[in-house]
mmCIF file with all atom_site columns, C-alpha atoms in Angstrom:
data_model
loop_
_atom_site.group_PDB
_atom_site.id
_atom_site.type_symbol
_atom_site.label_atom_id
_atom_site.label_alt_id
_atom_site.label_comp_id
_atom_site.label_asym_id
_atom_site.label_entity_id
_atom_site.label_seq_id
_atom_site.pdbx_PDB_ins_code
_atom_site.Cartn_x
_atom_site.Cartn_y
_atom_site.Cartn_z
_atom_site.occupancy
_atom_site.B_iso_or_equiv
_atom_site.pdbx_formal_charge
_atom_site.auth_seq_id
_atom_site.auth_comp_id
_atom_site.auth_asym_id
_atom_site.auth_atom_id
_atom_site.pdbx_PDB_model_num
ATOM 1   C CA . MET A 1 1   ? -43.671 -101.040 150.416 1.00 96.00 ? 1   MET A CA 1
ATOM 2   C CA . ARG A 1 2   ? -40.732 -100.412 152.709 1.00 97.00 ? 2   ARG A CA 1
ATOM 3   C CA . PRO A 1 3   ? -40.728 -98.601  156.007 1.00 98.00 ? 3   PRO A CA 1
ATOM 4   C CA . ILE A 1 4   ? -39.647 -94.897  155.970 1.00 98.00 ? 4   ILE A CA 1
ATOM 5   C CA . TYR A 1 5   ? -36.607 -95.827  158.144 1.00 98.00 ? 5   TYR A CA 1
ATOM 6   C CA . GLN A 1 6   ? -35.280 -97.881  155.489 1.00 97.00 ? 6   GLN A CA 1
ATOM 7   C CA . ASN A 1 7   ? -34.815 -95.052  153.238 1.00 97.00 ? 7   ASN A CA 1
ATOM 8   C CA . THR A 1 8   ? -31.248 -94.377  152.370 1.00 97.00 ? 8   THR A CA 1
ATOM 9   C CA . VAL A 1 9   ? -31.903 -90.595  152.333 1.00 98.00 ? 9   VAL A CA 1
ATOM 10  C CA . ILE A 1 10  ? -34.785 -88.293  153.287 1.00 98.00 ? 10  ILE A CA 1
ATOM 11  C CA . HIS A 1 11  ? -35.392 -85.044  151.446 1.00 98.00 ? 11  HIS A CA 1
ATOM 12  C CA . ILE A 1 12  ? -36.024 -81.683  152.984 1.00 98.00 ? 12  ILE A CA 1
ATOM 13  C CA . ASP A 1 13  ? -37.800 -79.956  150.020 1.00 98.00 ? 13  ASP A CA 1
ATOM 14  C CA . VAL A 1 14  ? -36.856 -76.351  150.586 1.00 98.00 ? 14  VAL A CA 1
ATOM 15  C CA . THR A 1 15  ? -38.535 -75.085  147.523 1.00 97.00 ? 15  THR A CA 1
ATOM 16  C CA . ASN A 1 16  ? -40.374 -76.569  144.527 1.00 96.00 ? 16  ASN A CA 1
ATOM 17  C CA . ALA A 1 17  ? -39.161 -73.569  142.347 1.00 95.00 ? 17  ALA A CA 1
ATOM 18  C CA . CYS A 1 18  ? -36.907 -74.415  139.267 1.00 93.00 ? 18  CYS A CA 1
ATOM 19  C CA . TRP A 1 19  ? -35.620 -72.984  136.188 1.00 90.00 ? 19  TRP A CA 1
ATOM 20  C CA . LEU A 1 20  ? -36.470 -76.160  134.361 1.00 88.00 ? 20  LEU A CA 1
ATOM 21  C CA . LYS A 1 21  ? -39.720 -77.731  133.565 1.00 86.00 ? 21  LYS A CA 1
ATOM 22  C CA . CYS A 1 22  ? -38.813 -81.318  132.986 1.00 83.00 ? 22  CYS A CA 1
ATOM 23  C CA . THR A 1 23  ? -41.284 -83.777  131.764 1.00 79.00 ? 23  THR A CA 1
ATOM 24  C CA . ASN A 1 24  ? -42.907 -85.748  134.558 1.00 85.00 ? 24  ASN A CA 1
ATOM 25  C CA . CYS A 1 25  ? -40.875 -84.075  137.388 1.00 90.00 ? 25  CYS A CA 1
ATOM 26  C CA . THR A 1 26  ? -41.541 -85.722  140.714 1.00 92.00 ? 26  THR A CA 1
ATOM 27  C CA . ARG A 1 27  ? -42.159 -82.174  142.288 1.00 94.00 ? 27  ARG A CA 1
ATOM 28  C CA . HIS A 1 28  ? -44.510 -81.426  139.344 1.00 93.00 ? 28  HIS A CA 1
ATOM 29  C CA . VAL A 1 29  ? -42.502 -78.250  138.428 1.00 90.00 ? 29  VAL A CA 1
ATOM 30  C CA . GLY A 1 30  ? -44.430 -76.138  135.797 1.00 85.00 ? 30  GLY A CA 1
ATOM 31  C CA . HIS A 1 31  ? -47.887 -77.233  137.374 1.00 89.00 ? 31  HIS A CA 1
ATOM 32  C CA . HIS A 1 32  ? -47.724 -75.022  140.481 1.00 88.00 ? 32  HIS A CA 1
ATOM 33  C CA . ARG A 1 33  ? -49.660 -71.811  140.727 1.00 86.00 ? 33  ARG A CA 1
ATOM 34  C CA . LYS A 1 34  ? -47.131 -70.341  142.950 1.00 90.00 ? 34  LYS A CA 1
ATOM 35  C CA . PRO A 1 35  ? -43.544 -71.900  144.225 1.00 94.00 ? 35  PRO A CA 1
ATOM 36  C CA . TYR A 1 36  ? -42.809 -72.205  147.899 1.00 97.00 ? 36  TYR A CA 1
ATOM 37  C CA . PHE A 1 37  ? -39.709 -71.256  149.895 1.00 98.00 ? 37  PHE A CA 1
ATOM 38  C CA . MET A 1 38  ? -39.453 -73.151  153.321 1.00 98.00 ? 38  MET A CA 1
ATOM 39  C CA . ASP A 1 39  ? -38.754 -70.682  155.987 1.00 98.00 ? 39  ASP A CA 1
ATOM 40  C CA . LEU A 1 40  ? -35.618 -71.019  158.143 1.00 98.00 ? 40  LEU A CA 1
ATOM 41  C CA . ASP A 1 41  ? -37.378 -72.001  161.392 1.00 98.00 ? 41  ASP A CA 1
ATOM 42  C CA . TYR A 1 42  ? -39.166 -74.976  159.610 1.00 98.00 ? 42  TYR A CA 1
ATOM 43  C CA . VAL A 1 43  ? -35.893 -75.945  157.900 1.00 98.00 ? 43  VAL A CA 1
ATOM 44  C CA . LYS A 1 44  ? -34.306 -76.167  161.504 1.00 98.00 ? 44  LYS A CA 1
ATOM 45  C CA . LYS A 1 45  ? -37.430 -78.187  162.761 1.00 98.00 ? 45  LYS A CA 1
ATOM 46  C CA . ALA A 1 46  ? -37.092 -80.582  159.715 1.00 98.00 ? 46  ALA A CA 1
ATOM 47  C CA . ILE A 1 47  ? -33.417 -81.257  160.451 1.00 98.00 ? 47  ILE A CA 1
ATOM 48  C CA . GLU A 1 48  ? -34.054 -81.619  164.198 1.00 98.00 ? 48  GLU A CA 1
ATOM 49  C CA . SER A 1 49  ? -36.982 -84.440  163.355 1.00 98.00 ? 49  SER A CA 1
ATOM 50  C CA . LEU A 1 50  ? -34.188 -86.260  161.725 1.00 98.00 ? 50  LEU A CA 1
ATOM 51  C CA . GLN A 1 51  ? -31.348 -86.025  164.129 1.00 95.00 ? 51  GLN A CA 1
ATOM 52  C CA . GLU A 1 52  ? -31.433 -89.920  164.874 1.00 96.00 ? 52  GLU A CA 1
ATOM 53  C CA . PHE A 1 53  ? -32.220 -90.860  161.151 1.00 98.00 ? 53  PHE A CA 1
ATOM 54  C CA . PRO A 1 54  ? -29.306 -93.320  160.261 1.00 97.00 ? 54  PRO A CA 1
ATOM 55  C CA . GLY A 1 55  ? -29.349 -92.479  156.415 1.00 97.00 ? 55  GLY A CA 1
ATOM 56  C CA . ARG A 1 56  ? -28.559 -89.260  154.867 1.00 98.00 ? 56  ARG A CA 1
ATOM 57  C CA . ILE A 1 57  ? -30.343 -86.058  154.754 1.00 98.00 ? 57  ILE A CA 1
ATOM 58  C CA . GLY A 1 58  ? -30.913 -84.339  151.474 1.00 98.00 ? 58  GLY A CA 1
ATOM 59  C CA . LEU A 1 59  ? -31.167 -80.689  150.496 1.00 98.00 ? 59  LEU A CA 1
ATOM 60  C CA . MET A 1 60  ? -33.631 -80.748  147.734 1.00 97.00 ? 60  MET A CA 1
ATOM 61  C CA . GLY A 1 61  ? -35.892 -78.805  145.568 1.00 95.00 ? 61  GLY A CA 1
ATOM 62  C CA . GLY A 1 62  ? -37.008 -77.776  142.786 1.00 93.00 ? 62  GLY A CA 1
ATOM 63  C CA . ASP A 1 63  ? -33.551 -76.460  142.853 1.00 96.00 ? 63  ASP A CA 1
ATOM 64  C CA . PRO A 1 64  ? -32.422 -75.519  146.405 1.00 97.00 ? 64  PRO A CA 1
ATOM 65  C CA . THR A 1 65  ? -30.081 -72.819  145.177 1.00 97.00 ? 65  THR A CA 1
ATOM 66  C CA . LEU A 1 66  ? -32.939 -70.853  144.294 1.00 96.00 ? 66  LEU A CA 1
ATOM 67  C CA . HIS A 1 67  ? -34.163 -70.394  147.674 1.00 97.00 ? 67  HIS A CA 1
ATOM 68  C CA . PRO A 1 68  ? -33.354 -66.673  148.666 1.00 97.00 ? 68  PRO A CA 1
ATOM 69  C CA . LYS A 1 69  ? -31.665 -67.828  151.915 1.00 98.00 ? 69  LYS A CA 1
ATOM 70  C CA . PHE A 1 70  ? -29.617 -70.859  150.445 1.00 98.00 ? 70  PHE A CA 1
ATOM 71  C CA . ASP A 1 71  ? -26.547 -69.674  152.229 1.00 98.00 ? 71  ASP A CA 1
ATOM 72  C CA . LYS A 1 72  ? -28.183 -69.790  155.580 1.00 98.00 ? 72  LYS A CA 1
ATOM 73  C CA . ILE A 1 73  ? -29.586 -73.210  154.930 1.00 98.00 ? 73  ILE A CA 1
ATOM 74  C CA . CYS A 1 74  ? -26.211 -74.586  153.983 1.00 98.00 ? 74  CYS A CA 1
ATOM 75  C CA . ASN A 1 75  ? -24.997 -73.218  157.413 1.00 98.00 ? 75  ASN A CA 1
ATOM 76  C CA . MET A 1 76  ? -27.605 -74.915  159.313 1.00 98.00 ? 76  MET A CA 1
ATOM 77  C CA . PHE A 1 77  ? -26.769 -78.160  157.493 1.00 98.00 ? 77  PHE A CA 1
ATOM 78  C CA . SER A 1 78  ? -23.084 -77.608  158.430 1.00 98.00 ? 78  SER A CA 1
ATOM 79  C CA . GLU A 1 79  ? -23.995 -76.947  162.041 1.00 98.00 ? 79  GLU A CA 1
ATOM 80  C CA . MET A 1 80  ? -26.473 -79.565  162.645 1.00 98.00 ? 80  MET A CA 1
ATOM 81  C CA . ILE A 1 81  ? -25.821 -82.620  160.435 1.00 98.00 ? 81  ILE A CA 1
ATOM 82  C CA . PRO A 1 82  ? -22.611 -84.680  160.103 1.00 98.00 ? 82  PRO A CA 1
ATOM 83  C CA . ARG A 1 83  ? -20.846 -83.906  156.931 1.00 98.00 ? 83  ARG A CA 1
ATOM 84  C CA . ARG A 1 84  ? -21.101 -87.533  155.513 1.00 98.00 ? 84  ARG A CA 1
ATOM 85  C CA . GLN A 1 85  ? -24.973 -87.360  156.276 1.00 98.00 ? 85  GLN A CA 1
ATOM 86  C CA . ARG A 1 86  ? -25.479 -84.261  153.976 1.00 98.00 ? 86  ARG A CA 1
ATOM 87  C CA . GLU A 1 87  ? -26.477 -84.412  150.342 1.00 98.00 ? 87  GLU A CA 1
ATOM 88  C CA . LEU A 1 88  ? -27.255 -81.828  147.887 1.00 98.00 ? 88  LEU A CA 1
ATOM 89  C CA . TRP A 1 89  ? -29.513 -82.023  144.636 1.00 96.00 ? 89  TRP A CA 1
ATOM 90  C CA . THR A 1 90  ? -29.281 -79.262  142.083 1.00 95.00 ? 90  THR A CA 1
ATOM 91  C CA . SER A 1 91  ? -30.090 -78.554  138.471 1.00 91.00 ? 91  SER A CA 1
ATOM 92  C CA . GLY A 1 92  ? -27.177 -76.103  138.397 1.00 91.00 ? 92  GLY A CA 1
ATOM 93  C CA . PHE A 1 93  ? -28.827 -72.783  138.110 1.00 89.00 ? 93  PHE A CA 1
ATOM 94  C CA . ASN A 1 94  ? -26.908 -70.885  140.611 1.00 91.00 ? 94  ASN A CA 1
ATOM 95  C CA . TRP A 1 95  ? -23.712 -73.378  140.369 1.00 93.00 ? 95  TRP A CA 1
ATOM 96  C CA . THR A 1 96  ? -21.123 -70.766  139.406 1.00 93.00 ? 96  THR A CA 1
ATOM 97  C CA . LYS A 1 97  ? -22.388 -68.297  142.113 1.00 95.00 ? 97  LYS A CA 1
ATOM 98  C CA . GLN A 1 98  ? -22.790 -70.877  144.911 1.00 96.00 ? 98  GLN A CA 1
ATOM 99  C CA . LYS A 1 99  ? -20.096 -73.219  143.893 1.00 96.00 ? 99  LYS A CA 1
ATOM 100 C CA . ASN A 1 100 ? -17.741 -72.400  146.797 1.00 97.00 ? 100 ASN A CA 1
ATOM 101 C CA . LEU A 1 101 ? -20.292 -72.550  149.478 1.00 98.00 ? 101 LEU A CA 1
ATOM 102 C CA . ILE A 1 102 ? -21.688 -75.914  148.048 1.00 98.00 ? 102 ILE A CA 1
ATOM 103 C CA . PHE A 1 103 ? -18.192 -77.603  148.266 1.00 98.00 ? 103 PHE A CA 1
ATOM 104 C CA . GLU A 1 104 ? -17.659 -76.044  151.830 1.00 98.00 ? 104 GLU A CA 1
ATOM 105 C CA . THR A 1 105 ? -20.958 -77.817  152.834 1.00 98.00 ? 105 THR A CA 1
ATOM 106 C CA . PHE A 1 106 ? -21.111 -81.005  150.821 1.00 98.00 ? 106 PHE A CA 1
ATOM 107 C CA . ASP A 1 107 ? -18.612 -83.923  149.769 1.00 98.00 ? 107 ASP A CA 1
ATOM 108 C CA . ASP A 1 108 ? -18.146 -84.205  146.116 1.00 97.00 ? 108 ASP A CA 1
ATOM 109 C CA . ASP A 1 109 ? -19.809 -87.707  146.058 1.00 97.00 ? 109 ASP A CA 1
ATOM 110 C CA . ARG A 1 110 ? -22.700 -86.280  147.875 1.00 97.00 ? 110 ARG A CA 1
ATOM 111 C CA . ILE A 1 111 ? -23.665 -83.676  145.287 1.00 97.00 ? 111 ILE A CA 1
ATOM 112 C CA . THR A 1 112 ? -25.945 -84.694  142.384 1.00 94.00 ? 112 THR A CA 1
ATOM 113 C CA . TYR A 1 113 ? -25.761 -82.136  139.667 1.00 92.00 ? 113 TYR A CA 1
ATOM 114 C CA . ASN A 1 114 ? -28.275 -82.793  137.059 1.00 86.00 ? 114 ASN A CA 1
ATOM 115 C CA . ASP A 1 115 ? -29.219 -79.995  134.545 1.00 84.00 ? 115 ASP A CA 1
ATOM 116 C CA . HIS A 1 116 ? -31.326 -82.709  132.540 1.00 80.00 ? 116 HIS A CA 1
ATOM 117 C CA . SER A 1 117 ? -29.588 -81.726  129.474 1.00 77.00 ? 117 SER A CA 1
ATOM 118 C CA . THR A 1 118 ? -29.189 -85.457  128.328 1.00 70.00 ? 118 THR A CA 1
ATOM 119 C CA . PRO A 1 119 ? -31.998 -87.939  127.703 1.00 64.00 ? 119 PRO A CA 1
ATOM 120 C CA . GLY A 1 120 ? -31.042 -89.991  130.749 1.00 61.00 ? 120 GLY A CA 1
ATOM 121 C CA . GLY A 1 121 ? -32.976 -89.975  133.972 1.00 64.00 ? 121 GLY A CA 1
ATOM 122 C CA . LYS A 1 122 ? -36.240 -90.409  132.331 1.00 73.00 ? 122 LYS A CA 1
ATOM 123 C CA . HIS A 1 123 ? -39.422 -90.432  134.521 1.00 76.00 ? 123 HIS A CA 1
ATOM 124 C CA . THR A 1 124 ? -42.557 -92.275  134.137 1.00 83.00 ? 124 THR A CA 1
ATOM 125 C CA . PRO A 1 125 ? -45.670 -90.004  133.784 1.00 88.00 ? 125 PRO A CA 1
ATOM 126 C CA . LEU A 1 126 ? -47.072 -89.284  137.285 1.00 93.00 ? 126 LEU A CA 1
ATOM 127 C CA . LEU A 1 127 ? -50.226 -87.327  136.748 1.00 93.00 ? 127 LEU A CA 1
ATOM 128 C CA . VAL A 1 128 ? -52.426 -90.011  135.512 1.00 94.00 ? 128 VAL A CA 1
ATOM 129 C CA . SER A 1 129 ? -54.732 -91.594  138.074 1.00 96.00 ? 129 SER A CA 1
ATOM 130 C CA . ILE A 1 130 ? -54.029 -95.260  138.487 1.00 97.00 ? 130 ILE A CA 1
ATOM 131 C CA . GLU A 1 131 ? -57.602 -95.572  139.991 1.00 97.00 ? 131 GLU A CA 1
ATOM 132 C CA . GLU A 1 132 ? -59.088 -94.427  136.764 1.00 97.00 ? 132 GLU A CA 1
ATOM 133 C CA . VAL A 1 133 ? -57.180 -96.668  134.293 1.00 96.00 ? 133 VAL A CA 1
ATOM 134 C CA . VAL A 1 134 ? -56.896 -99.797  136.493 1.00 97.00 ? 134 VAL A CA 1
ATOM 135 C CA . GLU A 1 135 ? -60.374 -101.547 136.661 1.00 97.00 ? 135 GLU A CA 1
ATOM 136 C CA . ASP A 1 136 ? -59.126 -104.455 138.619 1.00 98.00 ? 136 ASP A CA 1
ATOM 137 C CA . LYS A 1 137 ? -58.742 -102.806 142.123 1.00 97.00 ? 137 LYS A CA 1
ATOM 138 C CA . GLU A 1 138 ? -56.932 -105.879 143.660 1.00 97.00 ? 138 GLU A CA 1
ATOM 139 C CA . LEU A 1 139 ? -54.239 -105.394 140.710 1.00 98.00 ? 139 LEU A CA 1
ATOM 140 C CA . MET A 1 140 ? -54.234 -101.676 141.469 1.00 98.00 ? 140 MET A CA 1
ATOM 141 C CA . TRP A 1 141 ? -53.256 -102.045 145.118 1.00 98.00 ? 141 TRP A CA 1
ATOM 142 C CA . LYS A 1 142 ? -50.747 -104.779 144.274 1.00 98.00 ? 142 LYS A CA 1
ATOM 143 C CA . LEU A 1 143 ? -48.960 -102.349 141.806 1.00 98.00 ? 143 LEU A CA 1
ATOM 144 C CA . ILE A 1 144 ? -49.059 -99.560  144.394 1.00 98.00 ? 144 ILE A CA 1
ATOM 145 C CA . ASP A 1 145 ? -47.618 -101.800 147.119 1.00 97.00 ? 145 ASP A CA 1
ATOM 146 C CA . ASN A 1 146 ? -44.703 -102.592 144.779 1.00 96.00 ? 146 ASN A CA 1
ATOM 147 C CA . CYS A 1 147 ? -44.290 -99.049  143.524 1.00 96.00 ? 147 CYS A CA 1
ATOM 148 C CA . TRP A 1 148 ? -40.607 -98.479  142.285 1.00 94.00 ? 148 TRP A CA 1
ATOM 149 C CA . ILE A 1 149 ? -40.559 -94.868  143.301 1.00 94.00 ? 149 ILE A CA 1
ATOM 150 C CA . GLN A 1 150 ? -41.382 -95.728  147.129 1.00 95.00 ? 150 GLN A CA 1
ATOM 151 C CA . GLU A 1 151 ? -38.930 -98.827  146.868 1.00 95.00 ? 151 GLU A CA 1
ATOM 152 C CA . GLN A 1 152 ? -35.883 -96.754  145.439 1.00 94.00 ? 152 GLN A CA 1
ATOM 153 C CA . TRP A 1 153 ? -36.286 -93.057  146.184 1.00 94.00 ? 153 TRP A CA 1
ATOM 154 C CA . SER A 1 154 ? -37.013 -90.936  149.020 1.00 96.00 ? 154 SER A CA 1
ATOM 155 C CA . ALA A 1 155 ? -39.445 -89.698  151.735 1.00 98.00 ? 155 ALA A CA 1
ATOM 156 C CA . SER A 1 156 ? -39.869 -85.946  151.950 1.00 98.00 ? 156 SER A CA 1
ATOM 157 C CA . ILE A 1 157 ? -40.520 -82.914  154.064 1.00 98.00 ? 157 ILE A CA 1
ATOM 158 C CA . THR A 1 158 ? -42.255 -80.012  152.612 1.00 98.00 ? 158 THR A CA 1
ATOM 159 C CA . PRO A 1 159 ? -43.643 -76.876  154.454 1.00 98.00 ? 159 PRO A CA 1
ATOM 160 C CA . LYS A 1 160 ? -46.849 -78.852  154.941 1.00 98.00 ? 160 LYS A CA 1
ATOM 161 C CA . GLY A 1 161 ? -45.231 -81.700  156.847 1.00 98.00 ? 161 GLY A CA 1
ATOM 162 C CA . ALA A 1 162 ? -43.561 -85.095  156.515 1.00 98.00 ? 162 ALA A CA 1
ATOM 163 C CA . PHE A 1 163 ? -44.574 -87.695  153.766 1.00 98.00 ? 163 PHE A CA 1
ATOM 164 C CA . PHE A 1 164 ? -43.649 -91.331  153.217 1.00 98.00 ? 164 PHE A CA 1
ATOM 165 C CA . CYS A 1 165 ? -42.946 -90.513  149.491 1.00 98.00 ? 165 CYS A CA 1
ATOM 166 C CA . GLU A 1 166 ? -41.483 -87.763  147.470 1.00 97.00 ? 166 GLU A CA 1
ATOM 167 C CA . VAL A 1 167 ? -44.248 -87.721  144.835 1.00 97.00 ? 167 VAL A CA 1
ATOM 168 C CA . ALA A 1 168 ? -46.979 -87.991  147.564 1.00 98.00 ? 168 ALA A CA 1
ATOM 169 C CA . ALA A 1 169 ? -45.573 -84.686  149.230 1.00 98.00 ? 169 ALA A CA 1
ATOM 170 C CA . SER A 1 170 ? -45.528 -82.913  145.986 1.00 97.00 ? 170 SER A CA 1
ATOM 171 C CA . LEU A 1 171 ? -49.007 -84.168  144.940 1.00 97.00 ? 171 LEU A CA 1
ATOM 172 C CA . ASP A 1 172 ? -50.297 -82.893  148.459 1.00 97.00 ? 172 ASP A CA 1
ATOM 173 C CA . TYR A 1 173 ? -48.839 -79.398  147.605 1.00 95.00 ? 173 TYR A CA 1
ATOM 174 C CA . LEU A 1 174 ? -50.046 -79.368  144.158 1.00 94.00 ? 174 LEU A CA 1
ATOM 175 C CA . PHE A 1 175 ? -53.678 -80.452  144.810 1.00 94.00 ? 175 PHE A CA 1
ATOM 176 C CA . ASP A 1 176 ? -53.955 -78.292  148.132 1.00 95.00 ? 176 ASP A CA 1
ATOM 177 C CA . GLY A 1 177 ? -54.082 -81.467  150.196 1.00 97.00 ? 177 GLY A CA 1
ATOM 178 C CA . PRO A 1 178 ? -54.435 -81.737  153.905 1.00 97.00 ? 178 PRO A CA 1
ATOM 179 C CA . GLY A 1 179 ? -50.659 -81.916  154.591 1.00 98.00 ? 179 GLY A CA 1
ATOM 180 C CA . GLY A 1 180 ? -48.224 -84.393  155.991 1.00 98.00 ? 180 GLY A CA 1
ATOM 181 C CA . TYR A 1 181 ? -47.220 -85.642  159.507 1.00 98.00 ? 181 TYR A CA 1
ATOM 182 C CA . ASP A 1 182 ? -45.903 -83.270  162.187 1.00 98.00 ? 182 ASP A CA 1
ATOM 183 C CA . LEU A 1 183 ? -42.261 -83.269  162.436 1.00 98.00 ? 183 LEU A CA 1
ATOM 184 C CA . THR A 1 184 ? -42.007 -85.231  165.642 1.00 98.00 ? 184 THR A CA 1
ATOM 185 C CA . LYS A 1 185 ? -38.503 -86.887  166.204 1.00 95.00 ? 185 LYS A CA 1
ATOM 186 C CA . ASP A 1 186 ? -39.990 -90.236  165.382 1.00 96.00 ? 186 ASP A CA 1
ATOM 187 C CA . TRP A 1 187 ? -42.129 -89.689  162.344 1.00 98.00 ? 187 TRP A CA 1
ATOM 188 C CA . TRP A 1 188 ? -39.617 -91.339  159.992 1.00 98.00 ? 188 TRP A CA 1
ATOM 189 C CA . LYS A 1 189 ? -40.035 -94.643  161.898 1.00 98.00 ? 189 LYS A CA 1
ATOM 190 C CA . LYS A 1 190 ? -43.307 -95.263  160.494 1.00 98.00 ? 190 LYS A CA 1
ATOM 191 C CA . THR A 1 191 ? -44.156 -98.609  158.807 1.00 98.00 ? 191 THR A CA 1
ATOM 192 C CA . PRO A 1 192 ? -46.464 -99.070  155.770 1.00 98.00 ? 192 PRO A CA 1
ATOM 193 C CA . GLU A 1 193 ? -49.136 -99.884  158.116 1.00 98.00 ? 193 GLU A CA 1
ATOM 194 C CA . ASP A 1 194 ? -48.455 -96.587  159.935 1.00 98.00 ? 194 ASP A CA 1
ATOM 195 C CA . PHE A 1 195 ? -48.642 -94.450  156.714 1.00 98.00 ? 195 PHE A CA 1
ATOM 196 C CA . SER A 1 196 ? -51.356 -96.102  155.025 1.00 98.00 ? 196 SER A CA 1
ATOM 197 C CA . ASP A 1 197 ? -53.579 -93.014  155.314 1.00 98.00 ? 197 ASP A CA 1
ATOM 198 C CA . GLN A 1 198 ? -51.234 -91.252  153.114 1.00 98.00 ? 198 GLN A CA 1
ATOM 199 C CA . VAL A 1 199 ? -51.060 -94.306  150.730 1.00 98.00 ? 199 VAL A CA 1
ATOM 200 C CA . GLU A 1 200 ? -54.781 -94.161  150.392 1.00 97.00 ? 200 GLU A CA 1
ATOM 201 C CA . ARG A 1 201 ? -54.905 -90.450  149.921 1.00 97.00 ? 201 ARG A CA 1
ATOM 202 C CA . TYR A 1 202 ? -52.080 -89.858  147.341 1.00 98.00 ? 202 TYR A CA 1
ATOM 203 C CA . CYS A 1 203 ? -51.128 -93.216  145.574 1.00 98.00 ? 203 CYS A CA 1
ATOM 204 C CA . LYS A 1 204 ? -54.667 -93.712  143.843 1.00 97.00 ? 204 LYS A CA 1
ATOM 205 C CA . ASN A 1 205 ? -54.063 -90.383  142.119 1.00 95.00 ? 205 ASN A CA 1
ATOM 206 C CA . CYS A 1 206 ? -50.554 -91.051  140.899 1.00 96.00 ? 206 CYS A CA 1
ATOM 207 C CA . SER A 1 207 ? -49.231 -93.338  138.046 1.00 96.00 ? 207 SER A CA 1
ATOM 208 C CA . GLY A 1 208 ? -45.674 -93.854  139.268 1.00 95.00 ? 208 GLY A CA 1
ATOM 209 C CA . ALA A 1 209 ? -46.797 -97.691  140.095 1.00 96.00 ? 209 ALA A CA 1
ATOM 210 C CA . LEU A 1 210 ? -48.159 -98.031  136.317 1.00 95.00 ? 210 LEU A CA 1
ATOM 211 C CA . PRO A 1 211 ? -45.670 -99.824  134.262 1.00 91.00 ? 211 PRO A CA 1
ATOM 212 C CA . MET A 1 212 ? -45.206 -97.121  131.583 1.00 84.00 ? 212 MET A CA 1
ATOM 213 C CA . ALA A 1 213 ? -42.073 -96.001  129.554 1.00 81.00 ? 213 ALA A CA 1
ATOM 214 C CA . GLY A 1 214 ? -40.278 -93.121  130.837 1.00 76.00 ? 214 GLY A CA 1
ATOM 215 C CA . GLU A 1 215 ? -40.358 -89.811  128.990 1.00 73.00 ? 215 GLU A CA 1
ATOM 216 C CA . SER A 1 216 ? -37.833 -87.080  128.582 1.00 68.00 ? 216 SER A CA 1
ATOM 217 C CA . ASP A 1 217 ? -37.320 -84.320  126.005 1.00 65.00 ? 217 ASP A CA 1
ATOM 218 C CA . GLY A 1 218 ? -33.476 -84.601  126.599 1.00 66.00 ? 218 GLY A CA 1
ATOM 219 C CA . GLN A 1 219 ? -33.180 -80.740  127.548 1.00 65.00 ? 219 GLN A CA 1
ATOM 220 C CA . GLY A 1 220 ? -34.891 -80.270  130.772 1.00 70.00 ? 220 GLY A CA 1
ATOM 221 C CA . GLY A 1 221 ? -38.121 -78.699  129.343 1.00 65.00 ? 221 GLY A CA 1
ATOM 222 C CA . ARG A 1 222 ? -36.231 -75.793  127.938 1.00 60.00 ? 222 ARG A CA 1
ATOM 223 C CA . GLU A 1 223 ? -38.001 -73.974  125.011 1.00 58.00 ? 223 GLU A CA 1
#
């Protein structure tokens, strides 16, 4: 596994609400009892905790444009984060309504618009417990240590704290876990040895590390 500080981006997941229900969503959209919307004080605290992080800082969901205070969050990103460090991920729900604000806040090449209307971007299943299907525990931990999600994607901040992996962050919320790390200004400097407690807690109940084919209905879970 890589240290958190080697992430190219760390996400601030301001909501897990989304208008889509994509197969194997990393935020487990469609499985939550109730979506959350991060309060502005916590958004500010999250940004402040990343002030010295050398990579990019992502505004992420769910779909962040569904946050009722999306405009204020964009203002905070503009005031607190250098422009080239800001990134946005959206599934496009409020694109027409928020387009001007989005382009005022983010550069074109720092905006990921993905309405999941094509078969691309398939995700592997994530709600299979690797501990239950891999009998050889030495192999299980070897697979976890080489998980492609942790190697390629992002650490995340939710209203429950900071997490070494975006899927771990979502699993904690989905299964009412104990929460993540406090938002100190050095939390993102953790090495694999430092975040081994989260690995032990979440990775055994995830299947991201299993070599399974990606799945997608090609229409974002639209019925």
